[in-house]
Tab-separated table of C-alpha atoms and ligand atoms in Angstrom:
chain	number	residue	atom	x	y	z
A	1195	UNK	CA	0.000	0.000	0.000
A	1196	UNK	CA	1.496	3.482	-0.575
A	1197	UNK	CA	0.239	5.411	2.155
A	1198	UNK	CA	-0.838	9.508	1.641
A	1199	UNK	CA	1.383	10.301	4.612
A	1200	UNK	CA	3.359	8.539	7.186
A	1201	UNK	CA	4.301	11.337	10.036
A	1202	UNK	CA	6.501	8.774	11.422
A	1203	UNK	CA	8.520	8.050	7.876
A	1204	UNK	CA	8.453	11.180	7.125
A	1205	UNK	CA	10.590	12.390	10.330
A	1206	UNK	CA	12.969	9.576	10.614
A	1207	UNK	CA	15.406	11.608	9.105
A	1208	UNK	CA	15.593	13.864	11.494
A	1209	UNK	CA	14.664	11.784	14.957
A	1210	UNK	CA	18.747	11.708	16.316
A	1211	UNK	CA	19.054	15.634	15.733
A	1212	UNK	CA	15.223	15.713	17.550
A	1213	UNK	CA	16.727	13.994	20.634
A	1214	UNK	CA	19.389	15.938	20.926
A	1215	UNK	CA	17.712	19.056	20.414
A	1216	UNK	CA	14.691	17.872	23.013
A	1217	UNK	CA	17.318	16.780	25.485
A	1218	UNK	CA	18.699	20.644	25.984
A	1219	UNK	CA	14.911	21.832	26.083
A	1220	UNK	CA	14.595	19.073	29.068
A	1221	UNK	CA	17.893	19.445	30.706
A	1222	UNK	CA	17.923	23.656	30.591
A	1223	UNK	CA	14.412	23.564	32.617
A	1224	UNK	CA	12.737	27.007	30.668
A	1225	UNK	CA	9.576	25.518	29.523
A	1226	UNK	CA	7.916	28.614	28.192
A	1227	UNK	CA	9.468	31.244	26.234
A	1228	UNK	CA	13.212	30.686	26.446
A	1229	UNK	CA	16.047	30.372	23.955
A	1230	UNK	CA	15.061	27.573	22.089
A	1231	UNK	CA	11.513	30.052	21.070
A	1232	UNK	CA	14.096	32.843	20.495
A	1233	UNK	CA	16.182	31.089	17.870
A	1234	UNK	CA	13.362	29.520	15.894
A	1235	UNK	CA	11.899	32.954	15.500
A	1236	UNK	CA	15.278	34.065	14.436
A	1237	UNK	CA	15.840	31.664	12.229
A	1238	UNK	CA	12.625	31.147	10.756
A	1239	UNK	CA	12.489	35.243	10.417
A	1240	UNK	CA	15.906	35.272	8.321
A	1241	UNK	CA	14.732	32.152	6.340
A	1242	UNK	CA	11.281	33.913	5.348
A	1243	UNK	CA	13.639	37.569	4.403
A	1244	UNK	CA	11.751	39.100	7.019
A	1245	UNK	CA	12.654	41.515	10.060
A	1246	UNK	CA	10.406	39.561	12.839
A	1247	UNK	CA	8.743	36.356	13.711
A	1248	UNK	CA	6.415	35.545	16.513
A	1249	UNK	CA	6.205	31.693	18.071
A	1250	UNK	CA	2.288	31.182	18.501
A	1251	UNK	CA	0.346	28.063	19.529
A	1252	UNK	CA	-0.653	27.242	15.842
A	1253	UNK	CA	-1.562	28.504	12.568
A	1254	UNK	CA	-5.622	29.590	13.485
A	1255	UNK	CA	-4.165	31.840	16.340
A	1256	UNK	CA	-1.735	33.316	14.135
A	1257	UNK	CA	-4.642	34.839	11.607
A	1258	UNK	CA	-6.341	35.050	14.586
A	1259	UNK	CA	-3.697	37.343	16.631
A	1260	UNK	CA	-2.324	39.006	13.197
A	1261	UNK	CA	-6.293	40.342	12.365
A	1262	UNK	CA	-6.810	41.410	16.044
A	1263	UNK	CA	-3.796	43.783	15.762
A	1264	UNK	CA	-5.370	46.190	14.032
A	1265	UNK	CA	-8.271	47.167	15.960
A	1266	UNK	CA	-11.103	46.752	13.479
A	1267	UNK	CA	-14.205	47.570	14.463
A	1268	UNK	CA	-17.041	44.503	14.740
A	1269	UNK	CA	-18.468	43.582	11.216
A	1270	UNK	CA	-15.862	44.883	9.167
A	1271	UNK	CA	-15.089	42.913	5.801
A	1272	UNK	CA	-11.965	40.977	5.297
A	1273	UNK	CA	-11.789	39.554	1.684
A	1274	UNK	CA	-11.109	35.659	1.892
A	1275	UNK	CA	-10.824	33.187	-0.809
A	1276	UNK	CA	-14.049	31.133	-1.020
A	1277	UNK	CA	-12.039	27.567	-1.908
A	1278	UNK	CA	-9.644	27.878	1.697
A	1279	UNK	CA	-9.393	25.431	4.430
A	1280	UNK	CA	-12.014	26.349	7.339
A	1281	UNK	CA	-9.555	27.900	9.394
A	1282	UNK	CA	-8.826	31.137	7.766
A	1283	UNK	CA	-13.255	32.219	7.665
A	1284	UNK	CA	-12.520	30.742	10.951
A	1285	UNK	CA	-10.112	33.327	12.207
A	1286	UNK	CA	-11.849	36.139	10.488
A	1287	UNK	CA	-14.998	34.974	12.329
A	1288	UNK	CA	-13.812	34.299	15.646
A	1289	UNK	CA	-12.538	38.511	15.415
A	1290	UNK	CA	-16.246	39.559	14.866
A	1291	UNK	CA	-15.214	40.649	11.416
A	1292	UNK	CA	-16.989	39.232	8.291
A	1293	UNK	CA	-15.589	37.449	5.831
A	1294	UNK	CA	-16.511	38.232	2.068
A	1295	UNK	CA	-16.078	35.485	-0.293
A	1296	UNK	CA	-13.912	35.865	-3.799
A	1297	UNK	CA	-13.751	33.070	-6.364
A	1298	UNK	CA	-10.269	31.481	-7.127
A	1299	UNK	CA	-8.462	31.659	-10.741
A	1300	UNK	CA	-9.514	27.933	-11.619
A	1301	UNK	CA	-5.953	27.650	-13.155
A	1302	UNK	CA	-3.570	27.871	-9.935
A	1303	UNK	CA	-6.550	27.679	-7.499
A	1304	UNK	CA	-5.530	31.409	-5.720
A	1305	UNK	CA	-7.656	34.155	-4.947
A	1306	UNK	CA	-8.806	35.839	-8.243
A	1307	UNK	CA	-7.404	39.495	-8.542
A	1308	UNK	CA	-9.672	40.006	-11.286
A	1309	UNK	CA	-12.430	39.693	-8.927
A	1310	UNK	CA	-11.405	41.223	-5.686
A	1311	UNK	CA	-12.178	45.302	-6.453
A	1312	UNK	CA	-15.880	44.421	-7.310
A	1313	UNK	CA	-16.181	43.143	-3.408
A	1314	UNK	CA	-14.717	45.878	-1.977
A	1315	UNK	CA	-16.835	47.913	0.133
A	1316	UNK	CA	-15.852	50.828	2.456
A	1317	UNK	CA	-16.574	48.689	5.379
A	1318	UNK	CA	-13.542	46.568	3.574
A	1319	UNK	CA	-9.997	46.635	5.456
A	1320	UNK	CA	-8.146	43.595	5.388
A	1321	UNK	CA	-7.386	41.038	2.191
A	1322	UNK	CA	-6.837	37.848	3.856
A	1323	UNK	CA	-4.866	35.787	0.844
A	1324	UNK	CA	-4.387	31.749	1.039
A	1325	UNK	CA	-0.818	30.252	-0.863
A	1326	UNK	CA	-2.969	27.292	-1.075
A	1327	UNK	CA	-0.985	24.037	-1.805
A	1328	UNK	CA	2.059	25.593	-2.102
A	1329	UNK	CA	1.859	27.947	-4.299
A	1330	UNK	CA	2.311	31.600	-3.855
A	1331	UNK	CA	-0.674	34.101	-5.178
A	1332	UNK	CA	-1.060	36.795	-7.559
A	1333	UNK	CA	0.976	39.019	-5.068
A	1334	UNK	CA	1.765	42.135	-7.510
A	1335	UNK	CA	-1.725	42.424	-8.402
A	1336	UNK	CA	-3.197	41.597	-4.921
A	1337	UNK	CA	-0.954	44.329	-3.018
A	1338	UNK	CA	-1.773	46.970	-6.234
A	1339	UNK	CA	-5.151	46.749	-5.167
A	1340	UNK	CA	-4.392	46.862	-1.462
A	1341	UNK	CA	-2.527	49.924	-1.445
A	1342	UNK	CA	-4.899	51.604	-3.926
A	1343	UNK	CA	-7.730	50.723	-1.361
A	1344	UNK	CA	-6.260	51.469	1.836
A	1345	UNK	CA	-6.547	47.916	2.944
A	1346	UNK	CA	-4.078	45.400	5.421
A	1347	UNK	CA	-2.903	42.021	3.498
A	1348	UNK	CA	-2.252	39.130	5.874
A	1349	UNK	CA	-0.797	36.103	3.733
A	1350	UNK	CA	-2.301	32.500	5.035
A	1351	UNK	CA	1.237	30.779	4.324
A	1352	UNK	CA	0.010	27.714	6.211
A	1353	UNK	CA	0.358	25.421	2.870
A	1354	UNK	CA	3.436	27.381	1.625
A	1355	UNK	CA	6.527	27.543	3.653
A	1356	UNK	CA	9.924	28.513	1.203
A	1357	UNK	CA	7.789	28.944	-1.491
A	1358	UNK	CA	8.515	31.878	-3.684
A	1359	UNK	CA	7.245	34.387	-5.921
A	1360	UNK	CA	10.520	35.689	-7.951
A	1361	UNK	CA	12.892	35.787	-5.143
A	1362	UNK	CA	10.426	36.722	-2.238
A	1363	UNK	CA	9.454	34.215	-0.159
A	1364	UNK	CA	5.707	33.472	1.093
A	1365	UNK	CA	5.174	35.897	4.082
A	1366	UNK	CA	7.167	38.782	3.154
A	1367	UNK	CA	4.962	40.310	0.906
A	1368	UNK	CA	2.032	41.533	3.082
A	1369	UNK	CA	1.400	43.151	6.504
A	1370	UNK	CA	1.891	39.959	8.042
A	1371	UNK	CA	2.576	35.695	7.236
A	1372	UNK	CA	1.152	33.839	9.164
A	1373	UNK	CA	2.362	30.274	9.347
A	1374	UNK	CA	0.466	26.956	10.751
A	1375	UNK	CA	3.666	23.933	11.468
A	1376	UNK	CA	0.856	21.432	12.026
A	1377	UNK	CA	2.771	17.928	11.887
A	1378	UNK	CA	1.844	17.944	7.562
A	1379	UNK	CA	3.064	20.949	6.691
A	1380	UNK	CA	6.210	21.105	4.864
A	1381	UNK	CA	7.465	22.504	7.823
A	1382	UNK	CA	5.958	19.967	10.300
A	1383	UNK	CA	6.170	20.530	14.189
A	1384	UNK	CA	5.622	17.123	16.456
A	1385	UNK	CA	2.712	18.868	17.580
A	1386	UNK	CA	0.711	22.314	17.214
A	1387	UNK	CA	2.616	25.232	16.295
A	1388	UNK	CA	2.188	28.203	14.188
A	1389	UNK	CA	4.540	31.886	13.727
A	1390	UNK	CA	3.440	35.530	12.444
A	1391	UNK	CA	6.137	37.185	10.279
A	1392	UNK	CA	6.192	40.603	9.880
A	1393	UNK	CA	8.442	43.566	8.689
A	1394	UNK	CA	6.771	46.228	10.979
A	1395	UNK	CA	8.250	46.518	14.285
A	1396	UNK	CA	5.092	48.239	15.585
A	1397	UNK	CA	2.922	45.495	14.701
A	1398	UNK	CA	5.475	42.988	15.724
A	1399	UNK	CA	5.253	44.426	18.998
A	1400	UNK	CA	1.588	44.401	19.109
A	1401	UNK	CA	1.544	40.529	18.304
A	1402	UNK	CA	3.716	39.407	20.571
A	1403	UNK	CA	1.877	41.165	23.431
A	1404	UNK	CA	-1.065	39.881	22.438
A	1405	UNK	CA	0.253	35.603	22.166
A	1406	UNK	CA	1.637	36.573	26.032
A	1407	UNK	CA	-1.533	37.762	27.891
A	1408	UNK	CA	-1.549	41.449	26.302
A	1409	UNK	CA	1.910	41.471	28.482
A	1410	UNK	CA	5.371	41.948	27.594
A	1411	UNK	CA	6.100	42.675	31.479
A	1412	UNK	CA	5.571	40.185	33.982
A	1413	UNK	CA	1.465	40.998	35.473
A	1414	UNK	CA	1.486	44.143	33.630
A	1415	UNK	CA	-1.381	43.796	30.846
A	1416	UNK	CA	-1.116	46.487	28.193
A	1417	UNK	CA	-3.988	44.636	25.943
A	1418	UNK	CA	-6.519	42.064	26.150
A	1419	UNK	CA	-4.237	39.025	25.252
A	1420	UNK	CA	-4.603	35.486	24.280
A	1421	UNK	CA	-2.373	32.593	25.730
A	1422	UNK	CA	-1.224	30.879	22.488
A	1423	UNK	CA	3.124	30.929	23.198
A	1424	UNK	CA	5.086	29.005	20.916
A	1425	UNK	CA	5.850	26.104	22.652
A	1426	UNK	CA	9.817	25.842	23.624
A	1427	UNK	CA	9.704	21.947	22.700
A	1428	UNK	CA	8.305	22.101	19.618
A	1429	UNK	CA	10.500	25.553	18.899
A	1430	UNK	CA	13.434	23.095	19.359
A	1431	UNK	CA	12.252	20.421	16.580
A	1432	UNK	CA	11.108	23.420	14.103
A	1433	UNK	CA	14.902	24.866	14.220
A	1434	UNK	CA	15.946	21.326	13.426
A	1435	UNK	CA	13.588	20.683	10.270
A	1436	UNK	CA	14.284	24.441	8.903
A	1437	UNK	CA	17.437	23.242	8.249
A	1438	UNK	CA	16.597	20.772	6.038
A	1439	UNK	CA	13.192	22.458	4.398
A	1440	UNK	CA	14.572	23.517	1.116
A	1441	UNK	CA	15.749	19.594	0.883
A	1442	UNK	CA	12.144	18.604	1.690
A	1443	UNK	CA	10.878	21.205	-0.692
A	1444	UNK	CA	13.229	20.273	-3.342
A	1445	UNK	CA	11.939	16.297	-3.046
A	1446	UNK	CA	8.527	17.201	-3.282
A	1447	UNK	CA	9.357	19.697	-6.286
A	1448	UNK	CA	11.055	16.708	-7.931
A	1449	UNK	CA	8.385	14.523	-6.905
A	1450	UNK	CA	5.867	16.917	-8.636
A	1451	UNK	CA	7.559	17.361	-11.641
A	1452	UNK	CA	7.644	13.412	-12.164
A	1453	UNK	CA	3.716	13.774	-11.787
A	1454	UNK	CA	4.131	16.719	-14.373
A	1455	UNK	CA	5.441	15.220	-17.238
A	1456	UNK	CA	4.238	11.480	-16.810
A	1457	UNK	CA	0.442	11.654	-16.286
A	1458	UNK	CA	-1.267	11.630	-19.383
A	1459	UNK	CA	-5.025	12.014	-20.484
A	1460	UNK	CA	-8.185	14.178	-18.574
A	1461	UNK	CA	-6.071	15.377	-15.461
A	1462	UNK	CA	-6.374	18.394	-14.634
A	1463	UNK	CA	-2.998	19.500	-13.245
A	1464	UNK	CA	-1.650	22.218	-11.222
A	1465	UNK	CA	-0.062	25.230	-13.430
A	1466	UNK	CA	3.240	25.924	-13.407
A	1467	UNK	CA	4.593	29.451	-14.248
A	1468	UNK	CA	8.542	30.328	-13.916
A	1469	UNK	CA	9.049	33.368	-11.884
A	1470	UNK	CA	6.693	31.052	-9.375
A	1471	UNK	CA	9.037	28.514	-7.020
A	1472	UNK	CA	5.755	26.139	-6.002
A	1473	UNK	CA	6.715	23.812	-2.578
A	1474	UNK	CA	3.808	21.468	-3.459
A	1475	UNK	CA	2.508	21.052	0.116
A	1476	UNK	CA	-0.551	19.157	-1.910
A	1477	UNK	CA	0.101	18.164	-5.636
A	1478	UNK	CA	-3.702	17.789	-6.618
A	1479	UNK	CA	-5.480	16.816	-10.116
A	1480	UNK	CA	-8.804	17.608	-11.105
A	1481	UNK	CA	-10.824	15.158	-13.162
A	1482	UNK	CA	-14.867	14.628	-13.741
A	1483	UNK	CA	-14.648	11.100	-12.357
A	1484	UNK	CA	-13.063	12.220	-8.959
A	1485	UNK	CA	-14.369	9.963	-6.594
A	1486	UNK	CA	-14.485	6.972	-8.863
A	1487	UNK	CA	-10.639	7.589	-9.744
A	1488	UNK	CA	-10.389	7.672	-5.942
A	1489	UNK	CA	-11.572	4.520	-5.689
A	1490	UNK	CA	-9.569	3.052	-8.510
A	1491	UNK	CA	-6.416	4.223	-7.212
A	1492	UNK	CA	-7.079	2.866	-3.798
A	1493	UNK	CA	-7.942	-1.081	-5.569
A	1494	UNK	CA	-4.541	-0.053	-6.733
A	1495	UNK	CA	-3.080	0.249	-3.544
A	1496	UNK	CA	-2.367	3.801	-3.657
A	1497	UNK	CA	-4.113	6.135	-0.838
A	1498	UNK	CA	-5.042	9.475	-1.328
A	1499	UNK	CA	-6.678	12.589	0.174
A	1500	UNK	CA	-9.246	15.543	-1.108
A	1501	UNK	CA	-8.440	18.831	0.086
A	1502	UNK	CA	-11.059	19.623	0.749
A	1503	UNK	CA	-14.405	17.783	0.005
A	1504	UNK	CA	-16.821	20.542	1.067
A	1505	UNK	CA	-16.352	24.052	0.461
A	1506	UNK	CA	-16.650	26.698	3.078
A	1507	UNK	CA	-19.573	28.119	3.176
A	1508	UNK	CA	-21.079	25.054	2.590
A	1509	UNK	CA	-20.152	23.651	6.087
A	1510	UNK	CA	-22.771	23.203	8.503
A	1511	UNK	CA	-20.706	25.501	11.119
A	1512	UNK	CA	-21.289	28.754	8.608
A	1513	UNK	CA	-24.845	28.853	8.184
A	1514	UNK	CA	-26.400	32.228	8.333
A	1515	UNK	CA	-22.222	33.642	8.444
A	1516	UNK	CA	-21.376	32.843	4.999
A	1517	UNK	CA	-23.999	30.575	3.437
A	1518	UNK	CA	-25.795	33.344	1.215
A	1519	UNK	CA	-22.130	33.849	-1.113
A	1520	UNK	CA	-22.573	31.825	-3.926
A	1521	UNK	CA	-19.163	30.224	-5.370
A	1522	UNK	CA	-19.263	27.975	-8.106
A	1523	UNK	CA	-15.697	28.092	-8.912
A	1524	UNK	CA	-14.576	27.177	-5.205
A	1525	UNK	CA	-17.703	24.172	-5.632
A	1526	UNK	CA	-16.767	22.740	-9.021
A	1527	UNK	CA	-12.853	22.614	-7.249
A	1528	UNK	CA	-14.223	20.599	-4.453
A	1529	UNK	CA	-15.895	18.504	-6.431
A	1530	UNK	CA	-13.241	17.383	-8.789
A	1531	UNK	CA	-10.044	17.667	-6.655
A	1532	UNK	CA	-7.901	14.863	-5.682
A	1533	UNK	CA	-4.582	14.764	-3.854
A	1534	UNK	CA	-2.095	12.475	-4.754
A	1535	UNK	CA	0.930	10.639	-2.737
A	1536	UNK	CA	3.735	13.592	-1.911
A	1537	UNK	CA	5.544	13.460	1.104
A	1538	UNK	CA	9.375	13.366	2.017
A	1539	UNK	CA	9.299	9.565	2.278
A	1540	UNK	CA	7.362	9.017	-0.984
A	1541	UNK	CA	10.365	7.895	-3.282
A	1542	UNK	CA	10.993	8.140	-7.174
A	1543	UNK	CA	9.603	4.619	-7.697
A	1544	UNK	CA	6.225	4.813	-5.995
A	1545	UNK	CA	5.243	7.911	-7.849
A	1546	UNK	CA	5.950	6.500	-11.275
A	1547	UNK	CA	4.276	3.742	-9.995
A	1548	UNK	CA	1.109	5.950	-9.262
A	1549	UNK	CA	1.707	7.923	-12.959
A	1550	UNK	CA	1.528	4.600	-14.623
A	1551	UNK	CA	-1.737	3.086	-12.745
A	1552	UNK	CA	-3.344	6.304	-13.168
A	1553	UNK	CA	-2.587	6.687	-16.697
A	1554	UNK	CA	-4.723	3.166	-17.405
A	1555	UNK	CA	-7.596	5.034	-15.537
B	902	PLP	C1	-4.702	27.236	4.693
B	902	PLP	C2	-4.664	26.950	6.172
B	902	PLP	N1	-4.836	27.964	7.042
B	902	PLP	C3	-4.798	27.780	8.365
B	902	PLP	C4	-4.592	26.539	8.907
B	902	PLP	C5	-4.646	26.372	10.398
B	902	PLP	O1	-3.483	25.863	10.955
B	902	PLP	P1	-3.500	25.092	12.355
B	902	PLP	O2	-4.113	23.754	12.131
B	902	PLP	O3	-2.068	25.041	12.754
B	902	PLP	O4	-4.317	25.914	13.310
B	902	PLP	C6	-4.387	25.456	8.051
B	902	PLP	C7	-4.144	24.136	8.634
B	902	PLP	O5	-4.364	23.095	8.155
B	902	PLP	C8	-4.424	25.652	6.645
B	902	PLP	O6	-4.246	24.644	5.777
């Protein structure tokens, strides 16, 4: 059986580095907030090309904390893209703000320019954009229309660590990044863990008040904080994988161009452009026959996974937020997506395996 993902497999690699790395953690005794926190936000700051990086809990609270920063008022419109995972209408939610839906490009499966200035409103101050998959959006156009509308970008670069538009790497274009390391993600924690990068010292200073209790000195409260800290553990294990994430990026990249060039016939497959450097956290096709493909492959011995099989606002948890935006784009992607085998453990052999069962589909 060739498995979607194997967390296990995929950080093998890297489990004598992990102990040595989680036996300072344990032996220094600073649990919360100590050096190993410090360095990961370092290093994961100079990685991304930006000036600062913030250690939260996960990726939600980082959307969550990066929105709340700039004092909206309640029911102001943040622009999301309507074919995300839950978690970004999620964040905009939870901040009392509303989330107004705009259609992807159906080629690379990003937020639609084209079709962001007709939703703009003037209750409209933040564009919330998604790297989905892996690969970086429109970000010339997007931050064009942001700057000729007055309004805050915050990238969603759960799905898109070290992926690159030109030379600039996924959150260092907008206000802020904001990055989930949930155990999948090309850069996986052992656990939940998420980081806000940012350029702007002000609103660096702002998040990392708020992830501490609004405090940056001991029981003095400047705001009205969350408790969502980095966690010094899992800090430890994320400085370890950076190291190695343009190797992991690299595999999947050579992964995806096997996928590329060998499948053959109705696939949809995921556009490639050259100023665009795509990490491939999902490599997805499209194809009428979705779940019966699905199906097929899995006779076949070959798992896979649909990211994601219901679109927002058609989830049960969004009725009467965001179930009146009609989006037939995000609905025909979620119909006819499939993701295929791509991890750091999936090797040469069992893709072109996969290319050559799916091309007798
Ligand atoms: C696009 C996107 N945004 C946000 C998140 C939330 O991240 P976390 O699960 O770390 O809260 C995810 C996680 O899967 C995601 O894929």
């Amino acid at each position: 059986m060739i498995e979607y993902e194997n967390l296990g497999k995929l950080n093998q690699p890297f489990f004598d580095e992990y102990t040595r790395e989680f036996n300072k953690v344990l032996h220094n005794g600073w649990y919360i907030l100590g050096k190993a926190v410090q360095q990961f936000e370092q290093d994961f700051a100079f990685y991304c090309n930006t000036s600062f990086c913030c250690g939260v809990a996960n990726g939600l609270d980082a959307l969550i904390i990066a929105l709340k920063s700039f004092d909206f008022d309640d029911g102001d419109e943040i622009i999301v893209p309507s074919n995300t995972y839950i978690a970004t209408i999620l964040s905009i939610v939870h901040c009392e703000l509303k989330p107004v839906l705009v259609e992807p490009d159906i080629t690379t499966y990003n937020i639609d320019p084209l079709r962001i200035e007709e939703k703009v409103t003037p209750k409209t101050k933040a564009i919330v954009v998604v790297h989905l998959y892996g690969k970086v959006c429109d970000m010339q156009s997007i931050l064009s229309i942001a700057n000729s509308k007055g309004l805050k970008v915050i990238e969603d670069c759960a799905q898109a660590h070290g992926a690159m538009f030109k030379d600039i790497k996924a959150g260092g274009f907008g206000d802020f990044g904001a990055f989930s390391f949930y155990p999948t993600k090309n850069l996986g924690a052992l656990g939940d863990a998420g980081a806000i990068t940012t350029s702007d010292k002000s609103l660096y200073k702002i998040v990392s008040t708020l992830r501490n209790y609004g405090s940056n000195q001991k029981y003095y409260n400047d705001l009205v904080g969350y408790n969502s800290r980095l966690d010094e553990v899992q800090a430890a294990f994320l400085s370890v994988k950076l190291k190695h994430l343009d190797l992991i990026n690299r595999h999947k990249r050579k992964l995806a161009e096997l996928y590329l060039q060998g499948l053959k016939g109705d696939f949809i497959k995921p556009a490639v452009h050259e100023d665009y450097y795509d990490v491939y956290h999902i490599f997805n096709v499209r194809h009428p026959k979705r779940n019966e493909l699905k199906e097929y492959l899995l006779q076949n011995g070959i798992k896979t996974e649909i990211h994601y099989p219901i679109a927002p606002n058609k989830q049960k948890a969004m009725c009467g937020i965001i179930d009146n935006q009609h989006t037939p784009i995000a609905e025909q992607i979620h119909n006819t997506t499939l993701s295929l085998p791509i991890s750091f453990f999936h090797t040469e052999s069992e893709i072109n395996y996969i290319i050559e069962i799916m091309n007798k589909f």
